[in-house]
Amino acid sequence: MSDVTHAVAHLAEHVPGVPVMLLASMAALAATAGFRTRWTRRHGHAPPTDDTGSRPPSAPAAGSGAGAGAGSGAGAGIGNDTAATTASDGRADDGGEGVDSALWRMRTTVRDTPGSLAALCAALAERRVDILSLQTHPLAEGTVDEFLLRAPGELTATELVEVVSAAGGADTWTERADAHDLVDAPTRVLALAARTAQDAAELPLALRQLLGRCTIRSLPAAAGGRPGGEVPPEGSLEDTVLRLRAPEGGVITVERPYLPFTPAEFARARALVELDARLGPRLPRGRDVLTLAEGSDITVRRADTRDVPAAKAMHERCSARTLGMRYHGPVGDADRYLNHLLSPRFGRTLAAQTASGRIVGLGHLLWDGDETEVALLVEDAWQHRGIGGELLGRLVAMAAETDCASVYAVTQASNTGMVAAMRGLGLPLDYQIEEGTLVITARLDSASRAAARLPQGQRIGRD
């Protein structure tokens, strides 16, 4: 049985209710797809009303390209599937010769003529560059080839581009790679599809991992009620921008300014969105019952837009000061943020509820690339009982699972509860004052997470 068949069988066993035909289509998608795990976006401190607010990274990545990552393409693999040893910076042992080597991801366009690819491979071999994998993206004219390379450590990005250009490659883009890029692409994509099948909040993350560093916006349905506005049912592709009909209405827009999308990447993104649409609204069923220090029990579970009425009821029980600390604006505007905050398209929400089912606390994890935002609101009567710290720890654990480099909280210096909760994480913290607002950023590198005091928040959403 192939790796793909094994993965599909595993998915069928652990994700009840997924149709057999859908599993088959997911296997077909995986056979022609791969993805990266690095992406960057940024939004303002207040919850936006019409999109994720993500922006392109402020500085380009190292390499000859201007800084946008690309998803792995489909095609035949060449060379080794894994490297013997790879450090965190992408440098690897070159096979025992005692010379440092480096992993590179490279994309270039070659003529669709016999011998073009062979000439390029021969030129790389002359410079002792090992081709670990090759993925192809056919175009109307020519072919975009995406390589994972292991090159001598002294070979620079500029020199690598010169070698490729001399061999007939055009529009070449390079970026340093790491050990994550060595994982078998079909297996990784099936895992990505399984995560999306379990949790609607995974779709934005899945698209980023599929397409590399990019800006993703979820826009509401156009005025007049036409779903997707002017976007056709099959979506649209325009060079560095692709648009897809969102499952709940509206449009998902993906932008990658420095590297055009290929038709193959567009088809993969569309297949992933169609998978999400066919499965409909869903949340993992996991929940934990926790006993507070005073003896009261609360349940922590995932929440979504179906909890908006209960969240509004909690707003009504909160004081104006509590709401003002959370939303940094007019208290009367608090309710209008809830549809955004509770939408799985923009992040994940945890709710703390009493034995009677009344929500008394909400914690939000808003997708923001390497600096994901966390926010908390606990009803006045339930403050200072450890609920906020419990929610925050679980949200940060979720962020760490998705490879976020840091999380930040926007609050006021007088909000001692939020400051104490951030300090209670046991993570390195940075404090900044921006326009009179306190921004606390916690770093989530591997060493920091190992020493942190994070609860096992990942259980919420994995059952």
CSV table of C-alpha atoms in Angstrom, one decimal:
chain,number,residue,atom,x,y,z
A,1,MET,CA,0.0,0.0,0.0
A,2,SER,CA,1.4,3.4,-0.9
A,3,ASP,CA,2.1,6.3,1.6
A,4,VAL,CA,-0.9,8.2,0.1
A,5,THR,CA,-3.2,5.2,0.6
A,6,HIS,CA,-2.0,4.8,4.2
A,7,ALA,CA,-2.6,8.4,4.9
A,8,VAL,CA,-6.1,8.4,3.4
A,9,ALA,CA,-7.0,5.3,5.5
A,10,HIS,CA,-5.7,7.0,8.6
A,11,LEU,CA,-7.8,10.0,7.8
A,12,ALA,CA,-10.9,7.9,7.3
A,13,GLU,CA,-10.3,6.3,10.7
A,14,HIS,CA,-9.8,9.5,12.7
A,15,VAL,CA,-12.2,11.9,10.9
A,16,PRO,CA,-15.7,10.3,11.0
A,17,GLY,CA,-18.2,11.4,8.5
A,18,VAL,CA,-15.8,12.3,5.6
A,19,PRO,CA,-17.2,10.8,2.4
A,20,VAL,CA,-15.2,8.2,0.6
A,21,MET,CA,-15.3,10.2,-2.6
A,22,LEU,CA,-14.0,13.2,-0.7
A,23,LEU,CA,-11.1,11.1,0.6
A,24,ALA,CA,-10.3,10.0,-2.9
A,25,SER,CA,-10.2,13.6,-4.1
A,26,MET,CA,-8.0,14.5,-1.2
A,27,ALA,CA,-5.6,11.8,-2.2
A,28,ALA,CA,-5.5,13.1,-5.7
A,29,LEU,CA,-4.9,16.6,-4.4
A,30,ALA,CA,-2.0,15.3,-2.3
A,31,ALA,CA,-0.4,13.5,-5.2
A,32,THR,CA,0.0,16.8,-7.0
A,33,ALA,CA,0.7,19.2,-4.1
A,34,GLY,CA,3.1,20.3,-1.5
A,35,PHE,CA,3.4,23.3,0.8
A,36,ARG,CA,5.7,25.4,2.9
A,37,THR,CA,5.3,26.2,6.6
A,38,ARG,CA,6.5,29.8,6.6
A,39,TRP,CA,4.3,32.8,6.1
A,40,THR,CA,3.9,36.3,7.4
A,41,ARG,CA,1.1,38.8,7.9
A,42,ARG,CA,0.1,41.6,10.2
A,43,HIS,CA,-3.0,43.4,11.3
A,44,GLY,CA,-3.9,46.3,13.5
A,45,HIS,CA,-4.7,46.1,17.2
A,46,ALA,CA,-8.5,46.5,16.9
A,47,PRO,CA,-10.4,43.7,15.3
A,48,PRO,CA,-10.9,44.6,11.6
A,49,THR,CA,-14.4,44.4,10.2
A,50,ASP,CA,-13.9,43.3,6.6
A,51,ASP,CA,-10.7,41.3,6.3
A,52,THR,CA,-7.8,39.7,8.1
A,53,GLY,CA,-5.8,42.9,7.8
A,54,SER,CA,-2.7,41.0,6.8
A,55,ARG,CA,0.1,42.8,5.1
A,56,PRO,CA,3.1,41.6,3.2
A,57,PRO,CA,6.4,41.3,5.2
A,58,SER,CA,8.3,44.5,5.6
A,59,ALA,CA,11.6,43.1,4.4
A,60,PRO,CA,12.4,40.6,1.7
A,61,ALA,CA,13.8,37.2,2.5
A,62,ALA,CA,17.4,36.3,1.7
A,63,GLY,CA,17.9,35.2,-1.8
A,64,SER,CA,17.5,36.5,-5.3
A,65,GLY,CA,13.7,36.9,-5.0
A,66,ALA,CA,12.1,39.8,-3.4
A,67,GLY,CA,10.9,37.8,-0.4
A,68,ALA,CA,7.7,35.8,-1.1
A,69,GLY,CA,7.7,32.1,-0.4
A,70,ALA,CA,6.3,29.5,-2.8
A,71,GLY,CA,4.4,26.3,-2.2
A,72,SER,CA,5.9,23.1,-3.3
A,73,GLY,CA,4.8,22.0,-6.7
A,74,ALA,CA,3.9,18.6,-8.1
A,75,GLY,CA,6.1,16.3,-10.1
A,76,ALA,CA,8.7,13.6,-9.9
A,77,GLY,CA,11.2,13.7,-7.0
A,78,ILE,CA,14.9,13.5,-7.8
A,79,GLY,CA,17.6,12.6,-5.3
A,80,ASN,CA,17.4,11.9,-1.6
A,81,ASP,CA,14.2,12.4,0.4
A,82,THR,CA,16.0,13.4,3.6
A,83,ALA,CA,19.3,14.8,4.7
A,84,ALA,CA,21.4,13.2,7.3
A,85,THR,CA,21.7,16.2,9.5
A,86,THR,CA,20.2,19.7,9.1
A,87,ALA,CA,20.7,22.6,11.5
A,88,SER,CA,18.0,25.1,12.3
A,89,ASP,CA,19.5,27.6,9.8
A,90,GLY,CA,19.2,25.2,6.9
A,91,ARG,CA,22.9,24.2,6.9
A,92,ALA,CA,23.5,20.5,6.5
A,93,ASP,CA,26.2,17.9,6.4
A,94,ASP,CA,27.3,17.4,2.8
A,95,GLY,CA,27.5,13.6,3.1
A,96,GLY,CA,30.7,13.2,5.1
A,97,GLU,CA,33.2,15.2,3.1
A,98,GLY,CA,33.7,17.7,5.9
A,99,VAL,CA,32.5,20.7,4.0
A,100,ASP,CA,29.4,22.7,5.1
A,101,SER,CA,26.5,22.7,2.8
A,102,ALA,CA,23.2,24.7,2.7
A,103,LEU,CA,19.6,23.9,1.7
A,104,TRP,CA,18.0,26.1,-0.9
A,105,ARG,CA,14.6,26.3,-2.5
A,106,MET,CA,14.7,27.6,-6.1
A,107,ARG,CA,12.1,28.3,-8.7
A,108,THR,CA,13.0,29.0,-12.3
A,109,THR,CA,11.3,29.0,-15.7
A,110,VAL,CA,12.8,26.9,-18.5
A,111,ARG,CA,11.8,26.4,-22.1
A,112,ASP,CA,9.5,23.5,-22.8
A,113,THR,CA,11.9,21.8,-25.2
A,114,PRO,CA,13.8,18.5,-25.0
A,115,GLY,CA,17.1,18.9,-23.2
A,116,SER,CA,16.3,22.2,-21.4
A,117,LEU,CA,15.9,20.6,-18.0
A,118,ALA,CA,18.9,18.3,-18.6
A,119,ALA,CA,21.1,21.2,-19.4
A,120,LEU,CA,20.1,23.0,-16.2
A,121,CYS,CA,20.7,19.8,-14.1
A,122,ALA,CA,24.1,19.4,-15.6
A,123,ALA,CA,25.0,22.9,-14.8
A,124,LEU,CA,24.0,22.4,-11.2
A,125,ALA,CA,26.0,19.2,-11.0
A,126,GLU,CA,29.1,21.0,-12.2
A,127,ARG,CA,28.9,23.2,-9.1
A,128,ARG,CA,28.4,20.2,-6.9
A,129,VAL,CA,24.8,21.1,-6.2
A,130,ASP,CA,22.6,18.1,-5.2
A,131,ILE,CA,19.0,18.1,-6.4
A,132,LEU,CA,17.0,16.6,-3.6
A,133,SER,CA,13.6,17.1,-5.2
A,134,LEU,CA,12.1,18.6,-8.3
A,135,GLN,CA,8.5,19.7,-8.8
A,136,THR,CA,7.0,21.0,-12.1
A,137,HIS,CA,4.4,23.7,-12.9
A,138,PRO,CA,3.4,23.5,-16.5
A,139,LEU,CA,2.5,26.8,-18.2
A,140,ALA,CA,1.2,27.7,-21.6
A,141,GLU,CA,4.7,28.6,-22.6
A,142,GLY,CA,7.6,27.0,-20.8
A,143,THR,CA,7.6,25.2,-17.4
A,144,VAL,CA,8.2,26.5,-13.9
A,145,ASP,CA,10.5,24.1,-12.1
A,146,GLU,CA,10.8,24.2,-8.4
A,147,PHE,CA,13.9,22.6,-6.8
A,148,LEU,CA,15.0,21.7,-3.3
A,149,LEU,CA,18.8,21.9,-3.5
A,150,ARG,CA,21.8,21.1,-1.3
A,151,ALA,CA,24.6,23.3,-2.3
A,152,PRO,CA,28.2,23.9,-1.1
A,153,GLY,CA,28.1,26.3,1.8
A,154,GLU,CA,30.3,28.9,0.0
A,155,LEU,CA,27.9,29.1,-3.0
A,156,THR,CA,25.9,32.3,-2.6
A,157,ALA,CA,22.4,33.0,-3.8
A,158,THR,CA,23.7,35.3,-6.5
A,159,GLU,CA,26.1,32.7,-7.8
A,160,LEU,CA,23.4,30.1,-7.8
A,161,VAL,CA,21.2,32.3,-9.9
A,162,GLU,CA,24.1,33.0,-12.3
A,163,VAL,CA,24.6,29.3,-12.8
A,164,VAL,CA,20.9,28.7,-13.6
A,165,SER,CA,20.7,31.7,-15.9
A,166,ALA,CA,23.7,30.6,-17.9
A,167,ALA,CA,21.9,27.2,-18.3
A,168,GLY,CA,18.7,28.7,-19.7
A,169,GLY,CA,16.7,29.4,-16.6
A,170,ALA,CA,14.7,32.6,-16.4
A,171,ASP,CA,12.8,34.6,-13.7
A,172,THR,CA,14.8,32.6,-11.0
A,173,TRP,CA,13.8,32.9,-7.3
A,174,THR,CA,15.8,31.5,-4.4
A,175,GLU,CA,15.3,31.1,-0.7
A,176,ARG,CA,17.1,29.3,2.1
A,177,ALA,CA,15.3,26.1,3.1
A,178,ASP,CA,15.2,24.1,6.3
A,179,ALA,CA,14.5,20.6,7.5
A,180,HIS,CA,10.7,21.0,7.1
A,181,ASP,CA,11.1,21.1,3.3
A,182,LEU,CA,12.6,17.6,3.3
A,183,VAL,CA,9.4,16.0,4.4
A,184,ASP,CA,7.5,13.9,1.8
A,185,ALA,CA,5.1,16.4,0.2
A,186,PRO,CA,2.0,14.1,-0.3
A,187,THR,CA,2.1,13.0,3.3
A,188,ARG,CA,2.3,16.6,4.5
A,189,VAL,CA,-0.6,17.7,2.3
A,190,LEU,CA,-2.8,14.8,3.5
A,191,ALA,CA,-2.1,15.9,7.1
A,192,LEU,CA,-3.0,19.4,6.1
A,193,ALA,CA,-6.3,18.2,4.6
A,194,ALA,CA,-7.0,16.2,7.8
A,195,ARG,CA,-6.5,19.2,9.9
A,196,THR,CA,-8.8,21.3,7.7
A,197,ALA,CA,-11.4,18.5,7.8
A,198,GLN,CA,-11.4,18.5,11.6
A,199,ASP,CA,-11.5,22.3,12.2
A,200,ALA,CA,-12.8,25.1,10.0
A,201,ALA,CA,-10.3,27.5,11.7
A,202,GLU,CA,-7.5,25.7,9.9
A,203,LEU,CA,-8.4,26.9,6.4
A,204,PRO,CA,-6.4,30.2,6.4
A,205,LEU,CA,-3.4,28.4,7.9
A,206,ALA,CA,-3.7,25.6,5.4
A,207,LEU,CA,-3.7,28.1,2.5
A,208,ARG,CA,-0.6,29.8,3.8
A,209,GLN,CA,1.2,26.5,4.2
A,210,LEU,CA,0.1,25.4,0.8
A,211,LEU,CA,1.2,28.7,-1.0
A,212,GLY,CA,4.0,30.0,1.2
A,213,ARG,CA,4.3,33.5,2.6
A,214,CYS,CA,1.3,35.4,1.3
A,215,THR,CA,-1.4,37.8,2.4
A,216,ILE,CA,-4.8,36.3,2.9
A,217,ARG,CA,-8.0,38.4,3.3
A,218,SER,CA,-11.5,37.2,3.9
A,219,LEU,CA,-14.0,39.8,2.5
A,220,PRO,CA,-17.7,39.8,3.1
A,221,ALA,CA,-20.3,39.2,0.4
A,222,ALA,CA,-20.8,42.1,-1.9
A,223,ALA,CA,-23.7,44.5,-1.5
A,224,GLY,CA,-26.9,43.1,-3.0
A,225,GLY,CA,-26.2,39.6,-1.6
A,226,ARG,CA,-24.4,38.2,-4.6
A,227,PRO,CA,-21.9,35.6,-3.2
A,228,GLY,CA,-18.4,36.4,-4.1
A,229,GLY,CA,-19.2,39.7,-5.8
A,230,GLU,CA,-17.6,39.6,-9.3
A,231,VAL,CA,-15.6,36.4,-8.6
A,232,PRO,CA,-16.8,33.5,-10.8
A,233,PRO,CA,-17.8,30.2,-9.1
A,234,GLU,CA,-14.5,28.6,-10.2
A,235,GLY,CA,-12.5,31.6,-8.8
A,236,SER,CA,-10.0,33.8,-10.6
A,237,LEU,CA,-6.2,33.9,-11.0
A,238,GLU,CA,-4.4,37.2,-11.9
A,239,ASP,CA,-0.7,36.8,-11.8
A,240,THR,CA,0.2,37.4,-8.1
A,241,VAL,CA,-3.5,37.5,-6.9
A,242,LEU,CA,-6.0,34.7,-6.7
A,243,ARG,CA,-9.6,34.9,-5.6
A,244,LEU,CA,-11.9,32.1,-4.4
A,245,ARG,CA,-15.5,31.9,-3.3
A,246,ALA,CA,-15.5,31.6,0.5
A,247,PRO,CA,-17.6,28.7,1.8
A,248,GLU,CA,-19.7,30.9,3.9
A,249,GLY,CA,-20.1,33.6,1.2
A,250,GLY,CA,-17.8,36.4,0.3
A,251,VAL,CA,-14.4,36.1,-1.2
A,252,ILE,CA,-11.0,34.7,0.0
A,253,THR,CA,-8.2,36.8,-1.6
A,254,VAL,CA,-4.6,35.6,-1.6
A,255,GLU,CA,-1.8,37.9,-2.6
A,256,ARG,CA,1.9,37.0,-3.1
A,257,PRO,CA,3.4,40.2,-4.7
A,258,TYR,CA,6.8,39.0,-5.5
A,259,LEU,CA,6.1,35.5,-7.0
A,260,PRO,CA,3.3,34.8,-9.4
A,261,PHE,CA,0.9,31.9,-8.7
A,262,THR,CA,1.0,29.1,-11.2
A,263,PRO,CA,-2.2,27.4,-12.5
A,264,ALA,CA,-1.3,24.3,-10.5
A,265,GLU,CA,-1.1,26.3,-7.3
A,266,PHE,CA,-4.4,27.9,-8.1
A,267,ALA,CA,-6.0,24.5,-8.6
A,268,ARG,CA,-4.7,23.2,-5.3
A,269,ALA,CA,-5.9,26.2,-3.4
A,270,ARG,CA,-9.4,25.9,-5.0
A,271,ALA,CA,-9.5,22.1,-4.1
A,272,LEU,CA,-8.7,22.9,-0.4
A,273,VAL,CA,-11.4,25.6,-0.2
A,274,GLU,CA,-13.9,23.2,-1.9
A,275,LEU,CA,-13.0,20.6,0.8
A,276,ASP,CA,-13.8,23.1,3.5
A,277,ALA,CA,-17.1,24.1,1.8
A,278,ARG,CA,-18.3,20.5,1.5
A,279,LEU,CA,-17.7,19.7,5.1
A,280,GLY,CA,-19.6,22.8,6.3
A,281,PRO,CA,-19.3,24.5,9.8
A,282,ARG,CA,-17.5,22.4,12.3
A,283,LEU,CA,-15.4,22.6,15.5
A,284,PRO,CA,-13.4,20.0,17.3
A,285,ARG,CA,-15.5,18.5,20.1
A,286,GLY,CA,-12.7,18.5,22.7
A,287,ARG,CA,-13.4,20.2,26.1
A,288,ASP,CA,-11.8,20.2,29.5
A,289,VAL,CA,-13.5,20.6,32.9
A,290,LEU,CA,-11.2,22.6,35.3
A,291,THR,CA,-11.5,23.1,39.0
A,292,LEU,CA,-10.6,26.6,40.1
A,293,ALA,CA,-8.7,27.3,43.3
A,294,GLU,CA,-11.9,28.2,45.1
A,295,GLY,CA,-13.5,24.9,44.1
A,296,SER,CA,-15.8,26.0,41.3
A,297,ASP,CA,-15.7,24.0,38.0
A,298,ILE,CA,-15.6,25.6,34.6
A,299,THR,CA,-15.5,24.0,31.1
A,300,VAL,CA,-13.0,25.3,28.5
A,301,ARG,CA,-14.0,24.6,24.9
A,302,ARG,CA,-13.7,26.0,21.4
A,303,ALA,CA,-16.3,28.6,20.3
A,304,ASP,CA,-17.4,30.0,17.0
A,305,THR,CA,-20.1,32.4,15.6
A,306,ARG,CA,-22.9,30.1,17.0
A,307,ASP,CA,-21.8,31.5,20.4
A,308,VAL,CA,-22.4,35.1,19.5
A,309,PRO,CA,-25.7,35.4,21.5
A,310,ALA,CA,-24.1,34.0,24.6
A,311,ALA,CA,-21.1,36.3,24.1
A,312,LYS,CA,-23.4,39.3,23.8
A,313,ALA,CA,-25.1,38.3,27.0
A,314,MET,CA,-21.7,38.2,28.7
A,315,HIS,CA,-21.1,41.7,27.4
A,316,GLU,CA,-24.2,42.9,29.2
A,317,ARG,CA,-23.0,41.5,32.5
A,318,CYS,CA,-19.6,43.2,32.1
A,319,SER,CA,-18.8,46.7,33.4
A,320,ALA,CA,-18.0,49.5,31.1
A,321,ARG,CA,-14.4,49.5,32.5
A,322,THR,CA,-13.9,45.8,31.7
A,323,LEU,CA,-15.3,46.3,28.1
A,324,GLY,CA,-13.1,49.4,27.7
A,325,MET,CA,-10.0,47.5,28.7
A,326,ARG,CA,-10.7,44.8,26.1
A,327,TYR,CA,-11.9,46.7,23.1
A,328,HIS,CA,-10.0,50.1,23.5
A,329,GLY,CA,-12.9,52.0,22.1
A,330,PRO,CA,-16.5,53.1,22.8
A,331,VAL,CA,-18.3,50.4,24.9
A,332,GLY,CA,-21.3,50.6,22.7
A,333,ASP,CA,-19.3,49.2,19.8
A,334,ALA,CA,-18.2,46.0,21.6
A,335,ASP,CA,-21.0,43.8,20.2
A,336,ARG,CA,-20.1,44.5,16.6
A,337,TYR,CA,-16.7,42.9,17.0
A,338,LEU,CA,-18.0,39.5,18.0
A,339,ASN,CA,-18.9,38.1,14.5
A,340,HIS,CA,-15.3,38.7,13.5
A,341,LEU,CA,-13.7,37.6,16.7
A,342,LEU,CA,-15.6,34.3,16.8
A,343,SER,CA,-15.2,33.5,13.1
A,344,PRO,CA,-12.8,30.6,12.4
A,345,ARG,CA,-11.6,32.4,9.4
A,346,PHE,CA,-9.7,34.9,11.5
A,347,GLY,CA,-8.4,32.6,14.3
A,348,ARG,CA,-9.5,30.5,17.2
A,349,THR,CA,-11.6,31.3,20.2
A,350,LEU,CA,-11.8,29.5,23.6
A,351,ALA,CA,-14.8,29.9,25.8
A,352,ALA,CA,-15.0,29.4,29.6
A,353,GLN,CA,-18.4,28.4,30.7
A,354,THR,CA,-20.1,27.5,34.0
A,355,ALA,CA,-21.9,24.2,34.8
A,356,SER,CA,-25.1,25.9,33.7
A,357,GLY,CA,-23.6,26.7,30.3
A,358,ARG,CA,-23.2,30.5,30.8
A,359,ILE,CA,-20.1,31.9,29.1
A,360,VAL,CA,-18.0,33.9,31.6
A,361,GLY,CA,-14.8,34.2,29.7
A,362,LEU,CA,-13.5,34.4,26.1
A,363,GLY,CA,-10.0,34.1,24.7
A,364,HIS,CA,-9.1,34.9,21.1
A,365,LEU,CA,-6.1,33.9,19.0
A,366,LEU,CA,-6.1,36.1,15.9
A,367,TRP,CA,-4.0,34.8,13.0
A,368,ASP,CA,-1.2,37.4,12.5
A,369,GLY,CA,1.7,35.4,11.1
A,370,ASP,CA,4.8,35.4,13.3
A,371,GLU,CA,3.2,37.9,15.7
A,372,THR,CA,-0.2,36.4,16.3
A,373,GLU,CA,-2.5,38.5,18.6
A,374,VAL,CA,-4.1,37.1,21.8
A,375,ALA,CA,-6.9,38.8,23.6
A,376,LEU,CA,-9.0,38.1,26.7
A,377,LEU,CA,-12.3,39.1,28.3
A,378,VAL,CA,-13.5,37.7,31.6
A,379,GLU,CA,-16.8,38.7,33.2
A,380,ASP,CA,-16.3,41.0,36.3
A,381,ALA,CA,-17.7,38.5,38.8
A,382,TRP,CA,-15.3,35.8,37.6
A,383,GLN,CA,-12.1,37.8,37.5
A,384,HIS,CA,-9.1,37.0,39.6
A,385,ARG,CA,-9.9,33.3,39.7
A,386,GLY,CA,-7.3,32.2,37.2
A,387,ILE,CA,-9.6,31.9,34.2
A,388,GLY,CA,-7.8,34.5,32.1
A,389,GLY,CA,-4.4,32.8,32.7
A,390,GLU,CA,-5.8,29.4,31.8
A,391,LEU,CA,-7.3,30.7,28.6
A,392,LEU,CA,-4.1,32.6,27.7
A,393,GLY,CA,-1.9,29.6,28.3
A,394,ARG,CA,-4.0,27.4,26.0
A,395,LEU,CA,-4.1,30.0,23.3
A,396,VAL,CA,-0.3,30.5,23.4
A,397,ALA,CA,0.1,26.7,23.2
A,398,MET,CA,-2.1,26.6,20.1
A,399,ALA,CA,0.0,29.4,18.5
A,400,ALA,CA,3.2,27.4,19.2
A,401,GLU,CA,1.7,24.4,17.5
A,402,THR,CA,1.2,26.5,14.3
A,403,ASP,CA,4.9,27.6,14.4
A,404,CYS,CA,4.2,31.2,15.3
A,405,ALA,CA,7.4,33.0,16.3
A,406,SER,CA,5.6,35.2,18.9
A,407,VAL,CA,2.3,36.4,20.2
A,408,TYR,CA,1.3,39.9,21.3
A,409,ALA,CA,-1.4,41.4,23.5
A,410,VAL,CA,-2.7,44.9,23.2
A,411,THR,CA,-3.9,46.4,26.5
A,412,GLN,CA,-3.5,49.3,28.8
A,413,ALA,CA,-0.8,49.7,31.5
A,414,SER,CA,-3.6,49.8,34.1
A,415,ASN,CA,-4.8,46.4,33.1
A,416,THR,CA,-2.8,44.6,35.7
A,417,GLY,CA,-4.7,41.3,35.2
A,418,MET,CA,-3.6,41.0,31.5
A,419,VAL,CA,0.0,42.0,32.4
A,420,ALA,CA,0.1,39.4,35.2
A,421,ALA,CA,-1.3,36.7,32.8
A,422,MET,CA,1.3,37.4,30.2
A,423,ARG,CA,4.1,37.3,32.8
A,424,GLY,CA,2.6,34.0,34.1
A,425,LEU,CA,3.4,32.3,30.8
A,426,GLY,CA,7.1,32.2,31.8
A,427,LEU,CA,8.1,33.4,28.3
A,428,PRO,CA,10.5,36.2,27.3
A,429,LEU,CA,8.5,39.4,27.1
A,430,ASP,CA,9.0,42.7,25.3
A,431,TYR,CA,7.0,45.8,26.3
A,432,GLN,CA,6.3,48.7,24.0
A,433,ILE,CA,4.0,51.8,24.3
A,434,GLU,CA,2.3,52.6,21.0
A,435,GLU,CA,0.1,55.6,20.9
A,436,GLY,CA,-0.7,55.3,24.6
A,437,THR,CA,-1.4,51.6,24.4
A,438,LEU,CA,0.8,48.9,26.0
A,439,VAL,CA,1.8,46.1,23.6
A,440,ILE,CA,3.3,43.0,25.3
A,441,THR,CA,5.0,40.5,23.0
A,442,ALA,CA,6.0,37.0,24.0
A,443,ARG,CA,8.6,35.1,22.0
A,444,LEU,CA,7.9,31.5,21.1
A,445,ASP,CA,11.2,30.1,20.0
A,446,SER,CA,12.0,26.5,20.9
A,447,ALA,CA,14.2,27.3,23.9
A,448,SER,CA,11.6,29.6,25.3
A,449,ARG,CA,8.7,27.1,24.9
A,450,ALA,CA,10.8,24.4,26.6
A,451,ALA,CA,11.2,26.6,29.7
A,452,ALA,CA,7.7,28.1,29.7
A,453,ARG,CA,4.8,27.3,32.0
A,454,LEU,CA,2.2,26.6,29.3
A,455,PRO,CA,-0.8,24.3,30.0
A,456,GLN,CA,-1.6,21.5,27.6
A,457,GLY,CA,-4.0,23.8,25.6
A,458,GLN,CA,-3.5,21.7,22.5
A,459,ARG,CA,-6.0,19.2,23.8
A,460,ILE,CA,-8.8,21.7,23.1
A,461,GLY,CA,-9.5,21.1,19.5
A,462,ARG,CA,-7.8,17.7,19.0
A,463,ASP,CA,-10.5,15.4,20.3
